[in-house]
mmCIF file of C-alpha atoms in Angstrom:
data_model
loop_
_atom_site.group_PDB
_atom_site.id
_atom_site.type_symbol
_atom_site.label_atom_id
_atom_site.label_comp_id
_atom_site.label_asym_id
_atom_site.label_seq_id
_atom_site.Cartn_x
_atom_site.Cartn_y
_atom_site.Cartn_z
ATOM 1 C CA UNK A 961 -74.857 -127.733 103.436
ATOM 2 C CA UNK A 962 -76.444 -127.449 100.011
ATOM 3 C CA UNK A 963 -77.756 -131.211 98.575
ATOM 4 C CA UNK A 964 -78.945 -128.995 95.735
ATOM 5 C CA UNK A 965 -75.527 -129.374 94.001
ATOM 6 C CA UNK A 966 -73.235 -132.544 93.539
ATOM 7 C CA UNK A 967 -70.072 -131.872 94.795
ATOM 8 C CA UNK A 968 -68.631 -131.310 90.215
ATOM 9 C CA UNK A 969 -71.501 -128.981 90.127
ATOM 10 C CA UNK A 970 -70.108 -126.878 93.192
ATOM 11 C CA UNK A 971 -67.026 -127.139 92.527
ATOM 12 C CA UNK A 972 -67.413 -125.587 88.806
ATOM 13 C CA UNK A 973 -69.944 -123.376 89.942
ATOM 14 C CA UNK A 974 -67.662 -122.195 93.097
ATOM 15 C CA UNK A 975 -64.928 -121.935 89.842
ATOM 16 C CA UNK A 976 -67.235 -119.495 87.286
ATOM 17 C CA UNK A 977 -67.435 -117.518 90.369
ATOM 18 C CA UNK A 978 -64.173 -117.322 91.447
ATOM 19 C CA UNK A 979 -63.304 -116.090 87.636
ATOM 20 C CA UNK A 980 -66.402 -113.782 87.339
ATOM 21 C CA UNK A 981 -65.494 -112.207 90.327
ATOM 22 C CA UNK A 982 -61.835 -111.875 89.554
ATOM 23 C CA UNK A 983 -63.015 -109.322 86.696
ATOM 24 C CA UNK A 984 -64.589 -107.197 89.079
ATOM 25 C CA UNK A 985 -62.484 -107.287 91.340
ATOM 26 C CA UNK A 986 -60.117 -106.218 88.810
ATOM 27 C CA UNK A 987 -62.719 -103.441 87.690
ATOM 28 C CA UNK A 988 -62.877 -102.444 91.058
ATOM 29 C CA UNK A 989 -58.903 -101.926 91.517
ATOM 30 C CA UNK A 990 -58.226 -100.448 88.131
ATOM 31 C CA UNK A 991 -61.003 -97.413 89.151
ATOM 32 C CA UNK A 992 -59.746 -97.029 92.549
ATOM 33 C CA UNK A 993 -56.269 -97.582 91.835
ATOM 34 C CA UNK A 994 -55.814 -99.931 94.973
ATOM 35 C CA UNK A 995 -55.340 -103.868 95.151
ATOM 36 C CA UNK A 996 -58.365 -105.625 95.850
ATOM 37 C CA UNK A 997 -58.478 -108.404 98.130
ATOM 38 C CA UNK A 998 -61.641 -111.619 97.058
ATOM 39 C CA UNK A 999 -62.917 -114.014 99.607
ATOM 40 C CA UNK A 1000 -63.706 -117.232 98.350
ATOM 41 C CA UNK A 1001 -67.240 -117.350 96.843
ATOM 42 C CA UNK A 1002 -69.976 -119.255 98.851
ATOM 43 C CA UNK A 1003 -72.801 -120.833 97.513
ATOM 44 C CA UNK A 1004 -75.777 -121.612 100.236
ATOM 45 C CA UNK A 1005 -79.479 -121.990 99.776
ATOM 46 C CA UNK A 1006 -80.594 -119.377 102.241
ATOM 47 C CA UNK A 1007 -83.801 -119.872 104.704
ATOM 48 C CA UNK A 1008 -86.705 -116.910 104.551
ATOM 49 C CA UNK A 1009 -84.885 -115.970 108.060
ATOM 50 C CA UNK A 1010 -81.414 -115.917 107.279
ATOM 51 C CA UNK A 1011 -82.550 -113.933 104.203
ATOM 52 C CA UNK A 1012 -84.339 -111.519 106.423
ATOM 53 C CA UNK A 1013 -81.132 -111.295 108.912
ATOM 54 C CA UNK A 1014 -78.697 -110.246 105.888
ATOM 55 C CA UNK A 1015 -80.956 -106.905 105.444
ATOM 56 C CA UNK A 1016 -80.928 -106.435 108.673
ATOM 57 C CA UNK A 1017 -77.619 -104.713 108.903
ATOM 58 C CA UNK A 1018 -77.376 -101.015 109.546
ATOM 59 C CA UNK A 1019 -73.816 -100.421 109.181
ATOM 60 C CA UNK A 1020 -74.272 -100.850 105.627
ATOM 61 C CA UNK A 1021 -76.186 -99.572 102.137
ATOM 62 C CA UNK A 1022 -78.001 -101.617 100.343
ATOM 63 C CA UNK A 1023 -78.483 -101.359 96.304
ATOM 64 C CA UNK A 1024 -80.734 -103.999 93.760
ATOM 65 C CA UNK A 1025 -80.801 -104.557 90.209
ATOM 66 C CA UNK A 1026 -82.671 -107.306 88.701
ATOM 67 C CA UNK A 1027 -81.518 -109.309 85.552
ATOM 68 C CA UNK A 1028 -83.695 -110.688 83.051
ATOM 69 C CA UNK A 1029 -82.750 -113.303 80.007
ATOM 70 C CA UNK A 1030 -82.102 -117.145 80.431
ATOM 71 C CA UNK A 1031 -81.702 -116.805 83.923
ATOM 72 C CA UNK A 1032 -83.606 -114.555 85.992
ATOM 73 C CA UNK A 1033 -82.961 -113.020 89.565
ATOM 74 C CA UNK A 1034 -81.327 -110.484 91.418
ATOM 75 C CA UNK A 1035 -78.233 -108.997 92.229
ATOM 76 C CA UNK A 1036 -77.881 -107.420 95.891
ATOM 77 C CA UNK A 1037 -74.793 -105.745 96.192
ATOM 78 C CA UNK A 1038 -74.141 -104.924 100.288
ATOM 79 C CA UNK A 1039 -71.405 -101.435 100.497
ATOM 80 C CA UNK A 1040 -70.189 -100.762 104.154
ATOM 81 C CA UNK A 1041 -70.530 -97.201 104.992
ATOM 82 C CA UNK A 1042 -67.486 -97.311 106.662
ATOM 83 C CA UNK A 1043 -64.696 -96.155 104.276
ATOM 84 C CA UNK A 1044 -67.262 -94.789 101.667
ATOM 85 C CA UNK A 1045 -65.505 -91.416 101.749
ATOM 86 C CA UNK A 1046 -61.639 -92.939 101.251
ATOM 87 C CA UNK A 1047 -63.353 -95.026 98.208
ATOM 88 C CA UNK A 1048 -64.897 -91.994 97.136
ATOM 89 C CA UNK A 1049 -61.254 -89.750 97.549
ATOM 90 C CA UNK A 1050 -59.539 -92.679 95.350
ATOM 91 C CA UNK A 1051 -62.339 -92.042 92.745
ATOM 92 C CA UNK A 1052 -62.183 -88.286 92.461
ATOM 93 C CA UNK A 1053 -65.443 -87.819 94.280
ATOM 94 C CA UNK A 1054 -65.571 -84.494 96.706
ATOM 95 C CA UNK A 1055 -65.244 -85.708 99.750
ATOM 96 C CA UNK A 1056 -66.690 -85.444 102.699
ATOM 97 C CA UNK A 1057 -69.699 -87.381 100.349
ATOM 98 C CA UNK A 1058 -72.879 -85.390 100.165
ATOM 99 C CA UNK A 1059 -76.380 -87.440 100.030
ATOM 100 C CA UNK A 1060 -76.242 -87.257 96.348
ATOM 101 C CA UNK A 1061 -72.883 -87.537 95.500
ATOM 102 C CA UNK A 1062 -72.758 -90.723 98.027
ATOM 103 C CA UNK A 1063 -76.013 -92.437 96.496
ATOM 104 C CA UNK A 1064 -73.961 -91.704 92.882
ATOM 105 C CA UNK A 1065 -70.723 -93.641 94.197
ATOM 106 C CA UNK A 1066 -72.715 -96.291 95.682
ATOM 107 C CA UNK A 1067 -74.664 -97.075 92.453
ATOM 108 C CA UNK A 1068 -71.236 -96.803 90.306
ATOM 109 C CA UNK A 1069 -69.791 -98.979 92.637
ATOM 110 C CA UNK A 1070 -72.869 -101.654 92.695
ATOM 111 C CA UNK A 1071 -73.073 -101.371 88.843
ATOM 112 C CA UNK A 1072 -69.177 -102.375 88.385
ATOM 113 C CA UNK A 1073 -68.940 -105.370 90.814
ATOM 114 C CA UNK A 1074 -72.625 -106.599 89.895
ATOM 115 C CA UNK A 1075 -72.079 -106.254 86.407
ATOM 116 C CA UNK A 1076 -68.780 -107.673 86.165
ATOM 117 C CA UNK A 1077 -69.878 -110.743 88.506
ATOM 118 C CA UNK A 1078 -73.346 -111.136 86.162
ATOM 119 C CA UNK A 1079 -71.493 -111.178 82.760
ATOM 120 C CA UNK A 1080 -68.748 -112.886 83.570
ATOM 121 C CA UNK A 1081 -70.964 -115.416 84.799
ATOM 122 C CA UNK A 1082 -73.483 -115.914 82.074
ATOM 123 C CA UNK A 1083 -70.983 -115.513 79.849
ATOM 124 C CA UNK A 1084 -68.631 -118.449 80.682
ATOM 125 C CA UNK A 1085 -72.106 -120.378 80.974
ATOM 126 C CA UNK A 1086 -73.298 -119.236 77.447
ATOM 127 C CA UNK A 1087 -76.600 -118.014 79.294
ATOM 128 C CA UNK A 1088 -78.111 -114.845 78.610
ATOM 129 C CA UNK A 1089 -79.084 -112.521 81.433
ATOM 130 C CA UNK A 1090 -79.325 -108.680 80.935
ATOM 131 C CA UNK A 1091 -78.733 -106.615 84.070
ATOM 132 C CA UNK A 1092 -81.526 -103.562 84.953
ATOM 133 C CA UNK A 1093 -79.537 -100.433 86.694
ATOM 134 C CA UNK A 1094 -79.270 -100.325 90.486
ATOM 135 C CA UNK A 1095 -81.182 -98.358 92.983
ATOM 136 C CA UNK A 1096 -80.378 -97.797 96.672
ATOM 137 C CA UNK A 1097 -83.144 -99.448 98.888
ATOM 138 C CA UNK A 1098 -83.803 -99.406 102.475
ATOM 139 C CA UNK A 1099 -84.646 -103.115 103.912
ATOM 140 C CA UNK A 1100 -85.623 -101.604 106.947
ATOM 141 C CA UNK A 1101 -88.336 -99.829 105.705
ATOM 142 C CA UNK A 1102 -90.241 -102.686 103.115
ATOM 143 C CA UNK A 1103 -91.256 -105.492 104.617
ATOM 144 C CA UNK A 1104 -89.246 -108.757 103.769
ATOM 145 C CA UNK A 1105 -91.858 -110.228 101.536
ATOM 146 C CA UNK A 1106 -91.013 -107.462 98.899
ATOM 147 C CA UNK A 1107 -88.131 -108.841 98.769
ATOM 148 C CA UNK A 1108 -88.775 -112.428 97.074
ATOM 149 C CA UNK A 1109 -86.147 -114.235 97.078
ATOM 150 C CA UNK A 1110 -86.340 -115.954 100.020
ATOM 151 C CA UNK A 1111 -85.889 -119.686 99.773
ATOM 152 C CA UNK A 1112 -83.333 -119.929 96.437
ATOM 153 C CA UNK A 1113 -79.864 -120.336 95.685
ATOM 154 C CA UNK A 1114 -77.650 -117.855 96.898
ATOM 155 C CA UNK A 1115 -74.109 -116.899 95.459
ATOM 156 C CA UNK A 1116 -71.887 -114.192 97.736
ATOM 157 C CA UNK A 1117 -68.874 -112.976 97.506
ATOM 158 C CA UNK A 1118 -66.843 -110.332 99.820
ATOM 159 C CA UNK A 1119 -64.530 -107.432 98.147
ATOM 160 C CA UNK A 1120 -61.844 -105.556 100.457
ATOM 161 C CA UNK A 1121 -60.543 -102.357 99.107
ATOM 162 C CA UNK A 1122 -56.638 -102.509 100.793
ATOM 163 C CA UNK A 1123 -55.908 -99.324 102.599
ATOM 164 C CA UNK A 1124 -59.397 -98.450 103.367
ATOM 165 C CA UNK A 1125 -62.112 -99.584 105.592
ATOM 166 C CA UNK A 1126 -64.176 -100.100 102.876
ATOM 167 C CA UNK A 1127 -65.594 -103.616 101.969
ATOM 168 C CA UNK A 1128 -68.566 -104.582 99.456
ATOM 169 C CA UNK A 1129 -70.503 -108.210 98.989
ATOM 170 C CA UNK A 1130 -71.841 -109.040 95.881
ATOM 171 C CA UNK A 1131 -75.117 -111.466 95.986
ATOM 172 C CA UNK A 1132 -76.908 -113.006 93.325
ATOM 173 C CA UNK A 1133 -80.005 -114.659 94.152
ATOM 174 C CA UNK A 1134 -81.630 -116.772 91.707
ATOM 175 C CA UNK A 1135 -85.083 -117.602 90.821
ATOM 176 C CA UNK A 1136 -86.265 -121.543 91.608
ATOM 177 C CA UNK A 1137 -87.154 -122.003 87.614
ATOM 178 C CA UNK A 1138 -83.427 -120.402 86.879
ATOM 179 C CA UNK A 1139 -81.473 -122.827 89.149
ATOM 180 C CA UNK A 1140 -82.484 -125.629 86.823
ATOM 181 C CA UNK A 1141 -81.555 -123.444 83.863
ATOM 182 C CA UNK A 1142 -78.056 -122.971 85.890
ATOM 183 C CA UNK A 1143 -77.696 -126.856 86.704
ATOM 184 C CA UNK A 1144 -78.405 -127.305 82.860
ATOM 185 C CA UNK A 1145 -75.557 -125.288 81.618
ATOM 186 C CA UNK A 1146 -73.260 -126.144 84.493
ATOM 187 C CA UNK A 1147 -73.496 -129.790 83.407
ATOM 188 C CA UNK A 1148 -72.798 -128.955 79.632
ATOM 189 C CA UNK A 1149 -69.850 -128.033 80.843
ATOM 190 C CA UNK A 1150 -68.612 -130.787 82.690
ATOM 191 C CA UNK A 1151 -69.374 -132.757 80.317
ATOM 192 C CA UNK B 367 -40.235 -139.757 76.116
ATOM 193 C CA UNK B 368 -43.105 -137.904 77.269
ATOM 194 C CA UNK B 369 -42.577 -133.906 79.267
ATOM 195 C CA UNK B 370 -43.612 -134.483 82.444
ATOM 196 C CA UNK B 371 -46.302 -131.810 83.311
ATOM 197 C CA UNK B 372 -48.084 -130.455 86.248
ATOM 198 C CA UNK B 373 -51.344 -129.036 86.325
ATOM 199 C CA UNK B 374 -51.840 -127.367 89.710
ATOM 200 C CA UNK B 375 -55.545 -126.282 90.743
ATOM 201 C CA UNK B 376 -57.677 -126.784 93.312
ATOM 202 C CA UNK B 377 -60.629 -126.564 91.143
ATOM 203 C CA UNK B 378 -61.125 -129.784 89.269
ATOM 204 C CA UNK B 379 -63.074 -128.276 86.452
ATOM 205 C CA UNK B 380 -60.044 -125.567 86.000
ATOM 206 C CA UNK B 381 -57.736 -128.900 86.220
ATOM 207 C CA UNK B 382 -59.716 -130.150 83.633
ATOM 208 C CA UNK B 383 -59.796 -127.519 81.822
ATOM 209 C CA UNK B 384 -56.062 -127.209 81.175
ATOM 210 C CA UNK B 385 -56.395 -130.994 79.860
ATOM 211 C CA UNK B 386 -58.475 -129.798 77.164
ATOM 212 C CA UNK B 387 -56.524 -126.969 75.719
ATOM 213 C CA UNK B 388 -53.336 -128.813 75.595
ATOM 214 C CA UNK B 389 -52.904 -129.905 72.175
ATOM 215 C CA UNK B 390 -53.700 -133.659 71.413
ATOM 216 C CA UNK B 391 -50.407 -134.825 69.799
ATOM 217 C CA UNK B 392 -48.303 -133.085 72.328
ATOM 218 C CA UNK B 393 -46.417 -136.123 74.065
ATOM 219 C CA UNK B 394 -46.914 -135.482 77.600
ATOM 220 C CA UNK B 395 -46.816 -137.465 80.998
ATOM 221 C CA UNK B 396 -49.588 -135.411 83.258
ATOM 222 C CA UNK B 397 -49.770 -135.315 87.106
ATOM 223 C CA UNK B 398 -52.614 -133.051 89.246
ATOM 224 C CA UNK B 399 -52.171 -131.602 92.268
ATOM 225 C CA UNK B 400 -54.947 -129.979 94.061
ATOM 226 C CA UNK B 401 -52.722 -127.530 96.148
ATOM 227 C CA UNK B 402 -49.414 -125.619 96.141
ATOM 228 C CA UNK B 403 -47.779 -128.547 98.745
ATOM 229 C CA UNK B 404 -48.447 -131.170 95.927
ATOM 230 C CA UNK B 405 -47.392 -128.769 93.440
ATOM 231 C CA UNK B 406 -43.698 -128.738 94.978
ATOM 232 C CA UNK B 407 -43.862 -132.435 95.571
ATOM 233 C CA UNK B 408 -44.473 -133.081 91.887
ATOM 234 C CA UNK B 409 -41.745 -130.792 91.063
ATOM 235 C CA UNK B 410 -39.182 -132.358 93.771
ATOM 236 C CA UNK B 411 -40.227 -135.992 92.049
ATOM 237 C CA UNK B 412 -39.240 -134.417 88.501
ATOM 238 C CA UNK B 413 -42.881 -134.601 87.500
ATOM 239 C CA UNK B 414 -43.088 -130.752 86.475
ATOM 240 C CA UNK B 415 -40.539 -129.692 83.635
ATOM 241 C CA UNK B 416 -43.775 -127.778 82.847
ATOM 242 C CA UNK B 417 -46.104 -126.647 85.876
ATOM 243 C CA UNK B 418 -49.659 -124.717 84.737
ATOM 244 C CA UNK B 419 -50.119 -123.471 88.307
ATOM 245 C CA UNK B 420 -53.411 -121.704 89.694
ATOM 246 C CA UNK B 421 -52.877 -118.721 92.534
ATOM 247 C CA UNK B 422 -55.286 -118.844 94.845
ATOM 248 C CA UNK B 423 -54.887 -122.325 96.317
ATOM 249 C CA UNK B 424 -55.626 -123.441 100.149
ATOM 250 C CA UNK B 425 -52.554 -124.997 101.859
ATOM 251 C CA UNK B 426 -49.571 -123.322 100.160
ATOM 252 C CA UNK B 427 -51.089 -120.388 97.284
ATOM 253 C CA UNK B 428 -49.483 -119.960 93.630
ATOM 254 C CA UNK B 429 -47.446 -117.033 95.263
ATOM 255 C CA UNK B 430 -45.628 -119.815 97.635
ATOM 256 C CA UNK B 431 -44.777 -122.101 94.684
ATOM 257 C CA UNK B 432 -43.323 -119.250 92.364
ATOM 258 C CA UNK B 433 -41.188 -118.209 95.410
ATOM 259 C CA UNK B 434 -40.182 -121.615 96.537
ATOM 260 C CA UNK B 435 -39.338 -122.650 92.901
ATOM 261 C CA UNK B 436 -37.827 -118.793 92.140
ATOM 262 C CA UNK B 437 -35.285 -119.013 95.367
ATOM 263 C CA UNK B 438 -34.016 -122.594 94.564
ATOM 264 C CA UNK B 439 -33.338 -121.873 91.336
ATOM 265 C CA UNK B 440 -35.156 -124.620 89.493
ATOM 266 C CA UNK B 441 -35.587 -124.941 85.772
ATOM 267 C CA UNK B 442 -39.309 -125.861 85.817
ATOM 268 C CA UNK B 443 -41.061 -123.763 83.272
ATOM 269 C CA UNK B 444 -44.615 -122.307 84.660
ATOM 270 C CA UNK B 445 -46.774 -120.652 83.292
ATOM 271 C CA UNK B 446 -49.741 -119.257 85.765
ATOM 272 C CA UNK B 447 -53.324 -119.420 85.028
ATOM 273 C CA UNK B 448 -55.668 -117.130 87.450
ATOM 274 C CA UNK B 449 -58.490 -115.745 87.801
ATOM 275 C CA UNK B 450 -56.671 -113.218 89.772
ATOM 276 C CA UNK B 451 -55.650 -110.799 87.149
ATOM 277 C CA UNK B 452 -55.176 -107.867 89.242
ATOM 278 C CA UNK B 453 -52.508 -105.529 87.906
ATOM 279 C CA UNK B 454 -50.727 -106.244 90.696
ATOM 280 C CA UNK B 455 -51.227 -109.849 90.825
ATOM 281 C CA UNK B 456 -49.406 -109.987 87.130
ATOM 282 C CA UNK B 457 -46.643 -107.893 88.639
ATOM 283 C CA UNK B 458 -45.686 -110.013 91.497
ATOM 284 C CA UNK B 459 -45.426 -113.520 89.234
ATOM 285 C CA UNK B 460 -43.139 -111.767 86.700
ATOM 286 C CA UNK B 461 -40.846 -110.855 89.304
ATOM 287 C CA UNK B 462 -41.062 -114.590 90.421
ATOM 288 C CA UNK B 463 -39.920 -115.492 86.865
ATOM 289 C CA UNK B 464 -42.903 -117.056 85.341
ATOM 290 C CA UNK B 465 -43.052 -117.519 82.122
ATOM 291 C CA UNK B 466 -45.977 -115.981 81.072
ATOM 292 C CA UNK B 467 -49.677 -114.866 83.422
ATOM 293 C CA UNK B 468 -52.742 -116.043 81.685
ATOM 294 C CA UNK B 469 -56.022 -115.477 82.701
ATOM 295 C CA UNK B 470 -59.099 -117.445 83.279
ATOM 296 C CA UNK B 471 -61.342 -118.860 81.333
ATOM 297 C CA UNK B 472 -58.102 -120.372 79.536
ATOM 298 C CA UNK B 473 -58.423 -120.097 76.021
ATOM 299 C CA UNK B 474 -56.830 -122.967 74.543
ATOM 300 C CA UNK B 475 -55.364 -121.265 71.440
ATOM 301 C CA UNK B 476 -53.401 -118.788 73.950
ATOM 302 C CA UNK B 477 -52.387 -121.775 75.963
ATOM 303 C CA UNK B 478 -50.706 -123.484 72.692
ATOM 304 C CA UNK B 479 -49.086 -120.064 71.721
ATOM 305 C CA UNK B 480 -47.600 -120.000 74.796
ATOM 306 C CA UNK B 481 -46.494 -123.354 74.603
ATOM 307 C CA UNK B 482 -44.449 -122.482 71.139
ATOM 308 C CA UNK B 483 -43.155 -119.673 72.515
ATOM 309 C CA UNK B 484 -41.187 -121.642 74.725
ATOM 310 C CA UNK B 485 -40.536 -123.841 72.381
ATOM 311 C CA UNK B 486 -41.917 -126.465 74.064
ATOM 312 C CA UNK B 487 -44.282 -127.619 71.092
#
């Protein structure tokens, strides 16, 4: 699936995942005050197509933030409109969601789970990487060249909010010239 | 004679992990197990007096173990280490009777004062 990694390198990277994402999953619960159920994280260098078929959903919202430092990239965070107003109810929003109180849930939301899955991540890999904040974008509308990274290493995980419909996934797609940087640190840590 | 301890995980850099933190001088015996099946097999084989034992594991999950190991009584002493640390999550293993939740990335000076808190070092 991915000859990229050894199998100790995806292992430990499928690990620092699993723990980054635990945070913010955590995050996620403590602010809605609901469990929140992980899938386990998978790790897949993605095709230009495949790329383009993952923003090609429209039963979902779609925000971005890019993150500079010793590894650079994005973070797409995928929210399914379904369930946006229960989320919004558990967080004291007025529901039913106006256009601007939804875009403000959907960019607290993305900020939580993106920025707990970033630091947690860098930080267990003692890498830098400072997150930018997140803005709604529209696939559909941009053509898929905008969005550059198309042939990288992919990292995704899916959040379930119990009790609602809701359901977010978290993807961080990393620059070529930051996968070695990753691969680096990764085997520091075997070591 | 060395404790016999169990380090349950299936992630072998989390298994490894545990190795680390445990202090150096502690006398110890240590078996792996990369699911919550070999977890109970090490403890039926008396390999677990101690069992550090992950939650989310494929064949039988940390959950399983804690309630397998909670309605037959037995003495083994675990202590859980997740990256799971959903309120929730903490509630359900203390009502197993773990001894103590820690979370992931171990720290391996909570893992020792945890260990002589049970008296165990």
């Amino acid at each position: 699936m991915n000859t990229l990694l050894s199998e100790e390198q995806r292992d430990a990277l499928q690990e620092l995942m699993n723990i980054s994402m635990g945070r913010a999953a955590n995050a996620l619960a403590r602010l809605v005050g609901a469990k929140v159920t992980l899938s386990i994280p998978r790790i897949v260098s993605v095709t230009p197509v495949e790329f383009a078929q993952m923003l090609n959903d429209t039963d979902v919202w779609y925000t971005r933030q890019s993150f500079l430092g010793h590894i650079r990239g994005e973070v797409l965070t995928v929210l399914s409109k379904a369930g946006c107003d229960s989320i919004g109810e558990l967080m004291d929003y007025e529901v039913p969601l106006d256009k601007d109180t939804l875009s403000e849930l959907l960019l607290e939301l993305a900020n939580i789970l993106a920025g707990a899955c970033l630091s947690g991540f860098a930080e267990q890999l003692a890498l830098n990487a400072k997150l930018s904040m997140p803005t709604i974008f529209f696939p559909q509308n941009q053509e898929v060249a905008q969005v550059h990274w198309a042939s990288t290493l992919m990292m995704e995980v899916e959040f379930k909010v119990e009790a609602s419909q809701f359901d977010s996934r978290v993807v961080i797609c990393l620059e070529d010239i930051a996968v070695d940087t990753l691969l680096q640190a990764l085997n520091r840590l075997l070591e | 004679m060395p404790i016999p301890v169990t380090i349950a995980d299936d992630s072998l850099m989390s298994r490894k992990a545990v190795r680390r933190a445990l202090p150096p001088d502690w006398d110890v015996e240590i078996t792996e197990a990369c699911n919550g099946k070999e977890a109970l097999l090490a403890v039926e084989s008396g390999k677990a007096e101690v069992l550090f034992l992950d939650l989310t594991m494929p064949e039988l999950d940390g959950f399983g173990v804690l309630k397998y190991l909670h309605e037959h009584h037995t003495k083994t002493v675990v202590i859980v280490i997740s990256a799971d640390i959903q309120p929730e999550a903490k509630r359900l293993v203390d009502s197993l009777g773990a001894f103590r939740f820690l979370h992931k990335p171990l720290q391996a000076e909570q893992l020792r004062d945890t260990l002589f808190e049970v008296g165990l070092i």
